[in-house]
mmCIF file of C-alpha atoms in Angstrom:
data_model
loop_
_atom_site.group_PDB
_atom_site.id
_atom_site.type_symbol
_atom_site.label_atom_id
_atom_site.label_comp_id
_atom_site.label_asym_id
_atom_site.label_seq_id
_atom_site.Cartn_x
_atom_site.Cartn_y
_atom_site.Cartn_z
ATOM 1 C CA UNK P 1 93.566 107.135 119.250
ATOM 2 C CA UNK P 2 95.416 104.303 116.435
ATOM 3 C CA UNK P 3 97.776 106.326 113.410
ATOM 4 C CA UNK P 4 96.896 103.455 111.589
ATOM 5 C CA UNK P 5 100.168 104.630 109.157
ATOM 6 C CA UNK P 6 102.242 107.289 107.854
ATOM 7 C CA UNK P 7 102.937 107.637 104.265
ATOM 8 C CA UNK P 8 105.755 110.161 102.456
ATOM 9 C CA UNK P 9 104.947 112.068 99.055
ATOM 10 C CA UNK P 10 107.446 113.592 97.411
ATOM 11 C CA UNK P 11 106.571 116.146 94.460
ATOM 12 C CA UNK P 12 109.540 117.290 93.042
ATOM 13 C CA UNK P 13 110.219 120.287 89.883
ATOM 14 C CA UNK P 14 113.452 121.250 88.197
ATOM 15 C CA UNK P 15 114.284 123.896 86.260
ATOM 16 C CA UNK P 16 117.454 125.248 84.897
ATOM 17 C CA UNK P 17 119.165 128.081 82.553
ATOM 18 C CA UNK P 18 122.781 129.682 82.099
ATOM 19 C CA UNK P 19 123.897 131.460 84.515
ATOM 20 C CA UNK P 20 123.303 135.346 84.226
ATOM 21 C CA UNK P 21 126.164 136.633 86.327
ATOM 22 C CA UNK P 22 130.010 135.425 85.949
ATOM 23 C CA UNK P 23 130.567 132.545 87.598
ATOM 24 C CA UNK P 24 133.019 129.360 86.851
ATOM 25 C CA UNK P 25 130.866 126.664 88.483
ATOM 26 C CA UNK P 26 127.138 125.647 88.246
ATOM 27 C CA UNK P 27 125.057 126.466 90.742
ATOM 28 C CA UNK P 28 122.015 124.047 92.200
ATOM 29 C CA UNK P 29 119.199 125.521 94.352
ATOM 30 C CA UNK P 30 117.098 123.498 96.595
ATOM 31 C CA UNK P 31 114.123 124.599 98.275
ATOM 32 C CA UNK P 32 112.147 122.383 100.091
ATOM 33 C CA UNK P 33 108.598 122.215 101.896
ATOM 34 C CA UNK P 34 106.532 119.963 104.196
ATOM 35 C CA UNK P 35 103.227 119.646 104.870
ATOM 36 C CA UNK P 36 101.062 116.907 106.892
ATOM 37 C CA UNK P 37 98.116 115.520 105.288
ATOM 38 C CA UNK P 38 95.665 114.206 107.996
ATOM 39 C CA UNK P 39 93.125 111.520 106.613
ATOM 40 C CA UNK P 40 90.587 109.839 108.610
ATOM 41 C CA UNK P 41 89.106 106.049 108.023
ATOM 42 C CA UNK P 42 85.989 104.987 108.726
ATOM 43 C CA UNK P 43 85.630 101.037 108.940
ATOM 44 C CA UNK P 44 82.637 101.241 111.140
ATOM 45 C CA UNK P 45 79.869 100.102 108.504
ATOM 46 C CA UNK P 46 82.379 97.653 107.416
ATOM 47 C CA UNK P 47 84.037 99.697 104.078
ATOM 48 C CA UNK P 48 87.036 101.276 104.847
ATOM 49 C CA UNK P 49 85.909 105.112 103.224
ATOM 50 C CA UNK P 50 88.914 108.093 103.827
ATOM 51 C CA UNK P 51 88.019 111.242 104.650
ATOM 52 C CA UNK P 52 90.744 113.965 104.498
ATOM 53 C CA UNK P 53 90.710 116.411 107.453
ATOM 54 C CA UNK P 54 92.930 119.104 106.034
ATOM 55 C CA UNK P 55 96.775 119.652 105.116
ATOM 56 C CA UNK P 56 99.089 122.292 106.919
ATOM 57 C CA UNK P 57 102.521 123.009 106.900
ATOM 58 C CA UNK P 58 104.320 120.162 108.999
ATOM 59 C CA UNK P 59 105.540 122.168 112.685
ATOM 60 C CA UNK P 60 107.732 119.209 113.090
ATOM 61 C CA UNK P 61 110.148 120.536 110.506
ATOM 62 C CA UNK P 62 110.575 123.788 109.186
ATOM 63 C CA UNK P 63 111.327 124.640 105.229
ATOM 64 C CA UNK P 64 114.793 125.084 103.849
ATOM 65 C CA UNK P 65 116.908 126.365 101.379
ATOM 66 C CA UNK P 66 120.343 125.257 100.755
ATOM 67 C CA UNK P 67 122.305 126.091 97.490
ATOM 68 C CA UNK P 68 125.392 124.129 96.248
ATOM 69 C CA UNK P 69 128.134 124.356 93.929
ATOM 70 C CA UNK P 70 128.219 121.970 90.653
ATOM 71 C CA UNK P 71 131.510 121.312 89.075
ATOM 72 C CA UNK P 72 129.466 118.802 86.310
ATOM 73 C CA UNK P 73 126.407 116.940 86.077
ATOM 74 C CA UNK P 74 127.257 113.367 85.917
ATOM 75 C CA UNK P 75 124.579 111.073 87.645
ATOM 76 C CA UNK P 76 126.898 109.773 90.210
ATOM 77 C CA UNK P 77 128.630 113.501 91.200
ATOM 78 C CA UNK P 78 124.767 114.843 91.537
ATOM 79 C CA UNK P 79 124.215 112.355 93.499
ATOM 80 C CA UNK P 80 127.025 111.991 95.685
ATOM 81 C CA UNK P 81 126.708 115.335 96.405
ATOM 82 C CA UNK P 82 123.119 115.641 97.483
ATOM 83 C CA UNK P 83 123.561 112.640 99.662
ATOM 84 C CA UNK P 84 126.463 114.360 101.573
ATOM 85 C CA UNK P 85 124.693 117.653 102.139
ATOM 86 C CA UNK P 86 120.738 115.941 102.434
ATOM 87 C CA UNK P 87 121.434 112.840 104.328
ATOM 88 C CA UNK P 88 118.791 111.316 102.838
ATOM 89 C CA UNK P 89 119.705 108.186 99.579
ATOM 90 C CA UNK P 90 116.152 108.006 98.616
ATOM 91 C CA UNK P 91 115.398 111.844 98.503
ATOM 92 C CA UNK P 92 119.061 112.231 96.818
ATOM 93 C CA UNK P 93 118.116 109.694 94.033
ATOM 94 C CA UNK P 94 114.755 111.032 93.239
ATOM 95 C CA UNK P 95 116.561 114.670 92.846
ATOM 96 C CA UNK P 96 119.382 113.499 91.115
ATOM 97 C CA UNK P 97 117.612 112.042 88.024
ATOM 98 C CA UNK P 98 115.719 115.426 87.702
ATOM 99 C CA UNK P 99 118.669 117.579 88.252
ATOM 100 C CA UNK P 100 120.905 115.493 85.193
ATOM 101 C CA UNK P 101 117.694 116.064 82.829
ATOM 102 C CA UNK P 102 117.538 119.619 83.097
ATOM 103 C CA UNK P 103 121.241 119.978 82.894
ATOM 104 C CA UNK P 104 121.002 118.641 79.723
ATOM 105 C CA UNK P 105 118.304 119.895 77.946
ATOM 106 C CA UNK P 106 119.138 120.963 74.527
ATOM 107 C CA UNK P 107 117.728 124.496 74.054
ATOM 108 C CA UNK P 108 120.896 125.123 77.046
ATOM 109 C CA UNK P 109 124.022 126.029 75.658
ATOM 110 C CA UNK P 110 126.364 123.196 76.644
ATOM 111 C CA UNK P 111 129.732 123.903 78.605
ATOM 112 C CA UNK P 112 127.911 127.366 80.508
ATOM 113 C CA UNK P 113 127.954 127.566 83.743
ATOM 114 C CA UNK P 114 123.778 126.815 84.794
ATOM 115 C CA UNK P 115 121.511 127.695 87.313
ATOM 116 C CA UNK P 116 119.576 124.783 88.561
ATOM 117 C CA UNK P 117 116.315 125.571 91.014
ATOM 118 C CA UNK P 118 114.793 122.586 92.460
ATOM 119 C CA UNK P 119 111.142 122.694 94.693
ATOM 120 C CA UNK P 120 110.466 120.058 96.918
ATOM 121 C CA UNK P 121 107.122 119.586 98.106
ATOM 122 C CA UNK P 122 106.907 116.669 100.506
ATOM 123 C CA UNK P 123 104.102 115.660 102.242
ATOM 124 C CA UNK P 124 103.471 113.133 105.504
ATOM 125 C CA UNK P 125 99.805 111.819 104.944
ATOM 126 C CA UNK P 126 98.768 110.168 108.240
ATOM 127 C CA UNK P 127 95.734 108.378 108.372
ATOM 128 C CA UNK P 128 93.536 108.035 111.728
ATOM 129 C CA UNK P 129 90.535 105.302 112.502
ATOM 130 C CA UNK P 130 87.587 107.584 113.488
ATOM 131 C CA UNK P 131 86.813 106.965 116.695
ATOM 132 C CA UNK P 132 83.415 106.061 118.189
ATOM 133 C CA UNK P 133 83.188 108.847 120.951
ATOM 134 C CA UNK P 134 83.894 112.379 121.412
ATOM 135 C CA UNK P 135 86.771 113.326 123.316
ATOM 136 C CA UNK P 136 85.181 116.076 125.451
ATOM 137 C CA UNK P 137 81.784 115.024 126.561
ATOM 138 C CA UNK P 138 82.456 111.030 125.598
ATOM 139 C CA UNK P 139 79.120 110.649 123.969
ATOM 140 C CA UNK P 140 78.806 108.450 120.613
ATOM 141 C CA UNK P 141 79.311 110.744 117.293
ATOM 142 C CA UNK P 142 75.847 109.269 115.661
ATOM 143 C CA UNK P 143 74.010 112.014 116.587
ATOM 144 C CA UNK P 144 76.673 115.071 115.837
ATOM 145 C CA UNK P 145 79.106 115.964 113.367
ATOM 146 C CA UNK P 146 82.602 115.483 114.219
ATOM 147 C CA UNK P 147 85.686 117.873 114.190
ATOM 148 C CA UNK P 148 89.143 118.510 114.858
ATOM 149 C CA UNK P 149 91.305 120.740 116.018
ATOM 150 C CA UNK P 150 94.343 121.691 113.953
ATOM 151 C CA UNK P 151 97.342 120.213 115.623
ATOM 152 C CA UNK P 152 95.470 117.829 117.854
ATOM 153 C CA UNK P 153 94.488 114.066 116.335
ATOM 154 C CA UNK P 154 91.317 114.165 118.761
ATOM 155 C CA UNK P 155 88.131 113.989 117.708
ATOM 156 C CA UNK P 156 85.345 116.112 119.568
ATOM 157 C CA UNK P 157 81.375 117.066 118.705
ATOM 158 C CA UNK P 158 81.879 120.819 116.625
ATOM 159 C CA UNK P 159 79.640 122.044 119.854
ATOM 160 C CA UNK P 160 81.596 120.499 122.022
ATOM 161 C CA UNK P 161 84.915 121.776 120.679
ATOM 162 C CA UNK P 162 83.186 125.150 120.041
ATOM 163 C CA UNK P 163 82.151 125.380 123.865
ATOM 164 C CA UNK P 164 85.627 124.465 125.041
ATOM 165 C CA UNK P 165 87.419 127.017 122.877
ATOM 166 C CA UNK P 166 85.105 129.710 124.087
ATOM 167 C CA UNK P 167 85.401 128.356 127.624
ATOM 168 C CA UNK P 168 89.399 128.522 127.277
ATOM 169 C CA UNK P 169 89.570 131.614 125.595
ATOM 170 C CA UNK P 170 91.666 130.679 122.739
#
């Protein structure tokens, strides 16, 4: 089976407010998530149509949380600062321009120490070329519907994958 390519979407939300306990420094949470998107492509009649298979949390990487310490909110300390603890310029940028808005929104008191929360969402979308026969019992996919099975980029007959499920007592 082709991945004919891998794409990366990142959704990203900020949102901040003072600080509700004592503290002398602002404080930036990050919580991040990945999921896989699989899409299938058909180019068989000759248009290339895209049929999405499902999306699932990615079991190649797990989500995190990680929470730093802001002493201000200049565009190149956020982002110096991300890029040390993420390892990751593009990601950094993209946060850091989001992170320097809400620090200065104007309905926050300037000079107060703030609380910055951050969500992540980023998803992998991998697109597969359906393929003409089923993995299980090799016959052509004309005559059956096709399915998948979550974790696997196979394609099999839904009886087919139905039988061998029962068969393997999963």
């Amino acid at each position: 089976m082709d991945t004919k390519s891998t794409e990366r979407f990142l959704h990203i939300r900020a949102t901040a407010r003072v600080q509700s306990y004592s503290s002398y420094s602002s404080e930036v949470v990050i919580f991040q998530n990945h999921h896989v998107e699989i899409l299938l492509q058909d180019k068989r009649s000759g248009s290339c149509l895209i049929e999405t298979l499902g999306s699932y949390l990615d079991p190649c990487r797990e989500g995190s949380t990680l929470s730093l310490d802001f002493d201000n909110f200049t565009p190149s300390y956020i982002f110096r600062r991300l890029a040390k603890e993420l390892n990751d310029s593009n990601l950094s940028r993209y946060m850091r321009d989001y992170i320097f808005d809400e620090s200065q929104r104007r309905d926050l008191p300037q000079g107060q120490p703030l609380l910055i929360t951050v969500l992540v969402e980023s998803t992998r979308r991998v697109y597969l070329e359906r393929e003409e026969t089923c993995a299980i019992c090799l016959d052509d996919f004309e005559s059956k519907t096709m399915s998948m099975f979550p974790g696997c980029y196979h394609q099999f007959h839904r009886e087919c994958l139905c039988e061998w499920i029962v068969r393997r007592g999963i």
